Amino acid sequence: MRVNRRRPVIELKSDDQLRKMRLAGRLVGQILAAVRDAAAPGVSPIELDRLAAAMIAEGGAVSSFLGYDGGFGLPPYPAVTCISVNDEIVHGIPAERPLVDGDLVSVDFGLSIDGWHGDSAITFGVGELAPERAALSEVTRTAMWAGISAARIGGRVGDISAAVERSIRGSQTKYGIVDEFTGHGIGSAMHQPPDVPNVGRAGRGEQLVKGMCLAVEPMVTLGSPRTAVLDDDWTIVTRDGSVAAHWEHTFALTSRGLWVLTAADGGEAELTARGAKFGPLGD
Ligand code: MF3
Ligand code: CO
């Protein structure tokens, strides 16, 4: 979401509410996996959007994106996915132009079940992907997991931001970190306080407490991090035409640790590999 500074009133979820958010998050992950599997040269983003819309209906869920106006007077968002190809960073409106071999595609997707939202994004290649593009996506994905793994009850939002930034800056290649958009709180609405920036300092920002749910979503480019908006008022592109990647997960701080609500395994593998506490709630 766009950077903004609201007075933070952070919604804390009960265990039962977290279980509901897990249902939404699980479906988000399943639909993203289906979209990724359906993507191929010759398939258009608009067809992928239709697949996601059908699966939302099948799952008894409601799109978080369709009709969304950002609260900023933007035209209502016209699709259930954001599909951002190559130099598009985020908020790409699914296009009719078919995907081609070598495209780097980011799909951002959110829905609610029973009023509880999940939001997640993945990046993947179509056909054969140039190694630098594959590396860009992997750096972005790794930064997202580094950020999530840095969260703990009693810590600060800045711990997440600093971990995302450090993860990206620590690589051999020089990447652009997009700082005009941030992650966000999420729950009974898709976008809630606090903002979760992708750059920052540990120990700063809102305190992390039990029952908080956050979406961490780094956006990284192969060039400059400067952005521009297309005439459709939604699609955010790199100014220099460089290719961008975007990964996002929604996670919860539970009494037991971290629970990545939009990951199929709840985040167990990636959190454990990073020494973070995997803390799902039982039924
Ligand atoms: N997941 C996106 C974000 O957090 C939301 C896309 S805006 C929409 O920025 F209009 F497409 F919904
Ligand atoms: Co988001």
Tab-separated table of C-alpha atoms and ligand atoms in Angstrom:
chain	number	residue	atom	x	y	z
A	1	MET	CA	0.000	0.000	0.000
A	2	ARG	CA	0.978	3.658	-0.340
A	3	VAL	CA	3.006	5.260	2.417
A	4	ASN	CA	0.790	7.239	4.753
A	5	ARG	CA	0.892	8.380	8.330
A	6	ARG	CA	-2.263	7.631	10.264
A	7	ARG	CA	-2.638	7.576	13.976
A	8	PRO	CA	-2.212	3.893	14.648
A	9	VAL	CA	-5.146	2.124	16.268
A	10	ILE	CA	-4.012	-1.423	15.899
A	11	GLU	CA	-6.615	-4.195	15.784
A	12	LEU	CA	-5.563	-7.134	17.946
A	13	LYS	CA	-7.113	-10.477	17.088
A	14	SER	CA	-8.374	-13.146	19.453
A	15	ASP	CA	-7.264	-16.731	18.872
A	16	ASP	CA	-10.600	-17.499	17.216
A	17	GLN	CA	-10.213	-14.509	14.918
A	18	LEU	CA	-6.704	-15.666	14.010
A	19	ARG	CA	-8.114	-19.073	13.080
A	20	LYS	CA	-10.573	-17.324	10.767
A	21	MET	CA	-7.737	-15.342	9.229
A	22	ARG	CA	-5.887	-18.609	8.668
A	23	LEU	CA	-8.854	-19.918	6.629
A	24	ALA	CA	-8.716	-16.811	4.442
A	25	GLY	CA	-4.923	-16.957	4.201
A	26	ARG	CA	-4.883	-20.617	3.240
A	27	LEU	CA	-7.307	-19.966	0.381
A	28	VAL	CA	-5.203	-16.999	-0.782
A	29	GLY	CA	-2.186	-19.315	-0.978
A	30	GLN	CA	-4.092	-22.020	-2.844
A	31	ILE	CA	-5.407	-19.563	-5.428
A	32	LEU	CA	-1.967	-18.002	-5.961
A	33	ALA	CA	-0.517	-21.470	-6.534
A	34	ALA	CA	-3.239	-22.235	-9.095
A	35	VAL	CA	-2.591	-18.936	-10.886
A	36	ARG	CA	1.143	-19.625	-10.999
A	37	ASP	CA	0.532	-23.121	-12.371
A	38	ALA	CA	-1.794	-21.751	-15.082
A	39	ALA	CA	0.654	-19.055	-16.218
A	40	ALA	CA	2.477	-19.907	-19.458
A	41	PRO	CA	3.505	-18.242	-22.712
A	42	GLY	CA	0.311	-17.322	-24.596
A	43	VAL	CA	-1.831	-17.078	-21.469
A	44	SER	CA	-2.987	-13.530	-20.675
A	45	PRO	CA	-3.091	-11.966	-17.207
A	46	ILE	CA	-6.814	-11.302	-17.653
A	47	GLU	CA	-7.386	-15.063	-18.024
A	48	LEU	CA	-5.431	-15.647	-14.817
A	49	ASP	CA	-7.624	-13.058	-13.110
A	50	ARG	CA	-10.745	-14.930	-14.265
A	51	LEU	CA	-9.355	-18.155	-12.803
A	52	ALA	CA	-8.777	-16.417	-9.462
A	53	ALA	CA	-12.282	-14.905	-9.520
A	54	ALA	CA	-13.839	-18.338	-10.129
A	55	MET	CA	-11.871	-19.838	-7.245
A	56	ILE	CA	-12.933	-16.989	-4.919
A	57	ALA	CA	-16.587	-17.756	-5.705
A	58	GLU	CA	-16.021	-21.495	-5.247
A	59	GLY	CA	-14.426	-20.871	-1.859
A	60	GLY	CA	-17.273	-18.674	-0.610
A	61	ALA	CA	-14.880	-15.723	-0.252
A	62	VAL	CA	-14.997	-12.050	-1.233
A	63	SER	CA	-12.288	-10.256	-3.218
A	64	SER	CA	-10.429	-7.619	-1.201
A	65	PHE	CA	-9.248	-5.889	-4.389
A	66	LEU	CA	-12.306	-5.635	-6.682
A	67	GLY	CA	-13.813	-2.165	-6.299
A	68	TYR	CA	-11.131	-1.049	-3.823
A	69	ASP	CA	-10.416	2.695	-4.056
A	70	GLY	CA	-7.454	2.863	-1.725
A	71	GLY	CA	-9.237	5.448	0.391
A	72	PHE	CA	-7.383	7.965	-1.773
A	73	GLY	CA	-10.087	8.714	-4.358
A	74	LEU	CA	-8.572	6.337	-6.892
A	75	PRO	CA	-10.862	4.793	-9.505
A	76	PRO	CA	-12.303	1.529	-8.121
A	77	TYR	CA	-9.840	-1.291	-8.766
A	78	PRO	CA	-11.272	-3.361	-11.665
A	79	ALA	CA	-9.958	-6.903	-10.970
A	80	VAL	CA	-9.422	-9.498	-8.222
A	81	THR	CA	-5.654	-9.764	-8.788
A	82	CYS	CA	-2.861	-7.304	-9.424
A	83	ILE	CA	-0.614	-8.754	-12.134
A	84	SER	CA	2.561	-6.753	-12.627
A	85	VAL	CA	4.826	-7.804	-15.506
A	86	ASN	CA	8.536	-6.917	-15.912
A	87	ASP	CA	8.963	-3.168	-15.225
A	88	GLU	CA	5.593	-3.018	-13.461
A	89	ILE	CA	6.278	-3.077	-9.711
A	90	VAL	CA	2.833	-3.396	-8.127
A	91	HIS	CA	-0.877	-2.792	-8.722
A	92	GLY	CA	-0.744	-3.855	-12.376
A	93	ILE	CA	-4.249	-4.197	-13.804
A	94	PRO	CA	-4.425	-7.644	-15.486
A	95	ALA	CA	-3.790	-7.073	-19.203
A	96	GLU	CA	-5.135	-8.802	-22.312
A	97	ARG	CA	-1.670	-9.067	-23.845
A	98	PRO	CA	-0.514	-12.679	-23.461
A	99	LEU	CA	2.536	-13.462	-21.355
A	100	VAL	CA	5.679	-14.352	-23.258
A	101	ASP	CA	8.721	-16.467	-22.554
A	102	GLY	CA	11.065	-14.709	-20.114
A	103	ASP	CA	8.483	-12.419	-18.487
A	104	LEU	CA	8.867	-11.825	-14.748
A	105	VAL	CA	5.357	-11.797	-13.292
A	106	SER	CA	4.162	-10.706	-9.853
A	107	VAL	CA	0.675	-11.677	-8.744
A	108	ASP	CA	-0.766	-9.922	-5.693
A	109	PHE	CA	-4.016	-11.303	-4.343
A	110	GLY	CA	-6.323	-10.763	-1.391
A	111	LEU	CA	-9.705	-11.980	-0.200
A	112	SER	CA	-11.827	-12.154	2.900
A	113	ILE	CA	-13.849	-14.954	4.453
A	114	ASP	CA	-16.393	-13.980	7.045
A	115	GLY	CA	-14.919	-10.452	6.995
A	116	TRP	CA	-11.323	-11.534	7.745
A	117	HIS	CA	-8.708	-10.739	5.122
A	118	GLY	CA	-5.595	-12.416	3.739
A	119	ASP	CA	-3.127	-10.730	1.347
A	120	SER	CA	-0.154	-12.298	-0.397
A	121	ALA	CA	1.997	-11.868	-3.502
A	122	ILE	CA	4.341	-14.126	-5.445
A	123	THR	CA	6.758	-13.556	-8.323
A	124	PHE	CA	7.612	-16.160	-10.952
A	125	GLY	CA	9.011	-16.458	-14.441
A	126	VAL	CA	7.208	-17.484	-17.605
A	127	GLY	CA	9.113	-20.147	-19.548
A	128	GLU	CA	12.882	-19.628	-19.480
A	129	LEU	CA	13.893	-16.849	-17.072
A	130	ALA	CA	17.119	-14.800	-17.311
A	131	PRO	CA	19.347	-15.625	-14.300
A	132	GLU	CA	19.410	-11.995	-13.071
A	133	ARG	CA	15.598	-11.972	-13.014
A	134	ALA	CA	15.453	-15.243	-11.097
A	135	ALA	CA	17.997	-13.845	-8.631
A	136	LEU	CA	15.941	-10.661	-8.214
A	137	SER	CA	12.845	-12.651	-7.291
A	138	GLU	CA	14.826	-14.831	-4.893
A	139	VAL	CA	16.404	-11.809	-3.165
A	140	THR	CA	12.931	-10.313	-2.709
A	141	ARG	CA	11.443	-13.567	-1.389
A	142	THR	CA	14.341	-14.034	1.017
A	143	ALA	CA	13.969	-10.439	2.270
A	144	MET	CA	10.286	-11.060	2.984
A	145	TRP	CA	11.131	-14.127	5.095
A	146	ALA	CA	13.966	-12.290	6.844
A	147	GLY	CA	11.498	-9.544	7.769
A	148	ILE	CA	8.839	-11.938	9.062
A	149	SER	CA	11.436	-13.919	11.011
A	150	ALA	CA	12.627	-10.738	12.762
A	151	ALA	CA	9.196	-10.219	14.362
A	152	ARG	CA	8.599	-11.164	17.979
A	153	ILE	CA	6.287	-10.069	20.769
A	154	GLY	CA	7.900	-7.121	22.516
A	155	GLY	CA	9.871	-6.129	19.402
A	156	ARG	CA	9.135	-3.225	17.069
A	157	VAL	CA	7.921	-2.805	13.497
A	158	GLY	CA	11.353	-1.343	12.717
A	159	ASP	CA	12.913	-4.736	13.468
A	160	ILE	CA	11.030	-6.120	10.462
A	161	SER	CA	11.922	-3.158	8.223
A	162	ALA	CA	15.595	-3.308	9.171
A	163	ALA	CA	15.740	-7.060	8.506
A	164	VAL	CA	14.127	-6.654	5.059
A	165	GLU	CA	16.566	-3.865	4.157
A	166	ARG	CA	19.631	-5.664	5.496
A	167	SER	CA	18.709	-8.822	3.642
A	168	ILE	CA	18.534	-6.982	0.302
A	169	ARG	CA	21.581	-4.758	0.842
A	170	GLY	CA	23.620	-7.763	1.941
A	171	SER	CA	23.643	-9.288	-1.547
A	172	GLN	CA	26.494	-8.906	-4.058
A	173	THR	CA	24.274	-7.205	-6.651
A	174	LYS	CA	23.085	-3.627	-6.102
A	175	TYR	CA	19.290	-3.612	-6.023
A	176	GLY	CA	16.713	-0.821	-5.789
A	177	ILE	CA	14.459	-1.033	-2.725
A	178	VAL	CA	11.100	0.609	-3.399
A	179	ASP	CA	10.247	2.731	-0.338
A	180	GLU	CA	7.166	4.575	-1.666
A	181	PHE	CA	5.019	1.561	-0.774
A	182	THR	CA	4.935	-0.443	2.409
A	183	GLY	CA	3.496	-3.498	4.068
A	184	HIS	CA	0.612	-2.967	6.473
A	185	GLY	CA	-1.566	-4.210	9.261
A	186	ILE	CA	-4.410	-6.471	8.138
A	187	GLY	CA	-7.502	-8.037	9.694
A	188	SER	CA	-11.124	-6.945	9.395
A	189	ALA	CA	-9.869	-4.713	6.554
A	190	MET	CA	-7.105	-5.347	4.019
A	191	HIS	CA	-5.161	-2.223	4.925
A	192	GLN	CA	-4.814	-1.243	8.560
A	193	PRO	CA	-2.168	0.488	10.643
A	194	PRO	CA	0.687	0.135	11.199
A	195	ASP	CA	2.651	0.669	7.976
A	196	VAL	CA	5.458	-1.855	7.614
A	197	PRO	CA	8.228	-0.110	5.624
A	198	ASN	CA	10.847	-2.072	3.708
A	199	VAL	CA	13.661	0.106	5.039
A	200	GLY	CA	14.179	1.261	8.599
A	201	ARG	CA	15.928	0.874	11.889
A	202	ALA	CA	15.554	-1.876	14.445
A	203	GLY	CA	14.019	-0.817	17.748
A	204	ARG	CA	11.906	1.930	16.136
A	205	GLY	CA	8.193	2.121	15.389
A	206	GLU	CA	5.135	0.458	16.870
A	207	GLN	CA	5.580	-2.256	19.444
A	208	LEU	CA	4.733	-5.779	18.294
A	209	VAL	CA	2.134	-7.426	20.494
A	210	LYS	CA	0.169	-10.668	20.599
A	211	GLY	CA	-2.747	-10.764	18.171
A	212	MET	CA	-1.189	-8.370	15.620
A	213	CYS	CA	-1.400	-9.382	11.973
A	214	LEU	CA	0.934	-7.799	9.440
A	215	ALA	CA	1.550	-8.069	5.704
A	216	VAL	CA	5.247	-7.823	4.811
A	217	GLU	CA	5.780	-7.018	1.134
A	218	PRO	CA	9.177	-6.016	-0.228
A	219	MET	CA	9.366	-4.612	-3.770
A	220	VAL	CA	12.835	-4.715	-5.338
A	221	THR	CA	14.177	-3.584	-8.725
A	222	LEU	CA	17.200	-4.341	-10.902
A	223	GLY	CA	17.822	-0.580	-11.199
A	224	SER	CA	16.547	2.575	-9.547
A	225	PRO	CA	13.781	2.325	-6.930
A	226	ARG	CA	12.012	5.398	-8.348
A	227	THR	CA	8.421	4.824	-9.417
A	228	ALA	CA	5.844	6.279	-11.810
A	229	VAL	CA	2.093	5.707	-12.164
A	230	LEU	CA	0.580	4.769	-15.521
A	231	ASP	CA	-2.449	6.557	-17.037
A	232	ASP	CA	-4.737	3.846	-15.644
A	233	ASP	CA	-4.047	5.483	-12.216
A	234	TRP	CA	-3.108	2.123	-10.698
A	235	THR	CA	-0.132	0.464	-12.343
A	236	ILE	CA	3.133	1.413	-10.630
A	237	VAL	CA	6.201	1.056	-12.870
A	238	THR	CA	9.906	1.713	-12.466
A	239	ARG	CA	10.934	5.100	-13.880
A	240	ASP	CA	14.062	3.659	-15.454
A	241	GLY	CA	12.273	0.668	-17.027
A	242	SER	CA	14.142	-1.839	-14.875
A	243	VAL	CA	12.427	-5.085	-13.916
A	244	ALA	CA	10.876	-5.473	-10.453
A	245	ALA	CA	9.824	-8.287	-8.105
A	246	HIS	CA	7.273	-8.339	-5.260
A	247	TRP	CA	6.624	-10.949	-2.569
A	248	GLU	CA	4.133	-10.734	0.287
A	249	HIS	CA	2.794	-12.828	3.137
A	250	THR	CA	0.292	-12.102	5.915
A	251	PHE	CA	1.456	-13.342	9.326
A	252	ALA	CA	0.230	-13.281	12.916
A	253	LEU	CA	1.984	-12.884	16.247
A	254	THR	CA	0.385	-15.599	18.358
A	255	SER	CA	0.941	-16.590	21.970
A	256	ARG	CA	3.128	-19.406	20.585
A	257	GLY	CA	5.217	-17.538	18.024
A	258	LEU	CA	4.741	-16.636	14.365
A	259	TRP	CA	2.073	-18.024	12.078
A	260	VAL	CA	2.284	-17.208	8.371
A	261	LEU	CA	-1.387	-17.265	7.505
A	262	THR	CA	-0.998	-17.199	3.708
A	263	ALA	CA	1.699	-19.915	3.527
A	264	ALA	CA	0.590	-23.515	2.894
A	265	ASP	CA	2.698	-24.804	5.803
A	266	GLY	CA	2.013	-21.791	8.023
A	267	GLY	CA	5.621	-20.745	7.502
A	268	GLU	CA	7.082	-23.702	9.376
A	269	ALA	CA	9.933	-24.483	6.962
A	270	GLU	CA	11.182	-20.933	6.354
A	271	LEU	CA	10.750	-19.753	9.955
A	272	THR	CA	12.456	-22.784	11.435
A	273	ALA	CA	15.351	-22.477	8.952
A	274	ARG	CA	15.879	-18.906	10.205
A	275	GLY	CA	15.684	-19.799	13.890
A	276	ALA	CA	12.318	-18.051	14.361
A	277	LYS	CA	9.576	-19.572	16.468
A	278	PHE	CA	6.814	-21.244	14.445
A	279	GLY	CA	3.677	-20.759	16.519
A	280	PRO	CA	0.447	-21.948	14.891
A	281	LEU	CA	-2.759	-22.218	16.866
A	282	GLY	CA	-4.569	-25.550	16.937
A	283	ASP	CA	-8.242	-25.860	15.948
B	1	MF3	N1	-1.971	-6.131	-1.786
B	1	MF3	C1	-1.948	-4.791	-2.289
B	1	MF3	C2	-1.248	-3.887	-1.320
B	1	MF3	O1	-1.159	-4.207	-0.158
B	1	MF3	C3	-3.310	-4.277	-2.501
B	1	MF3	C4	-3.589	-3.978	-3.884
B	1	MF3	S1	-4.585	-2.605	-4.051
B	1	MF3	C5	-5.910	-3.173	-4.916
B	1	MF3	O2	-0.778	-2.834	-1.717
B	1	MF3	F1	-6.621	-2.167	-5.261
B	1	MF3	F2	-5.521	-3.809	-5.922
B	1	MF3	F3	-6.616	-3.916	-4.182
B	2	CO	CO	-0.582	-5.930	0.871
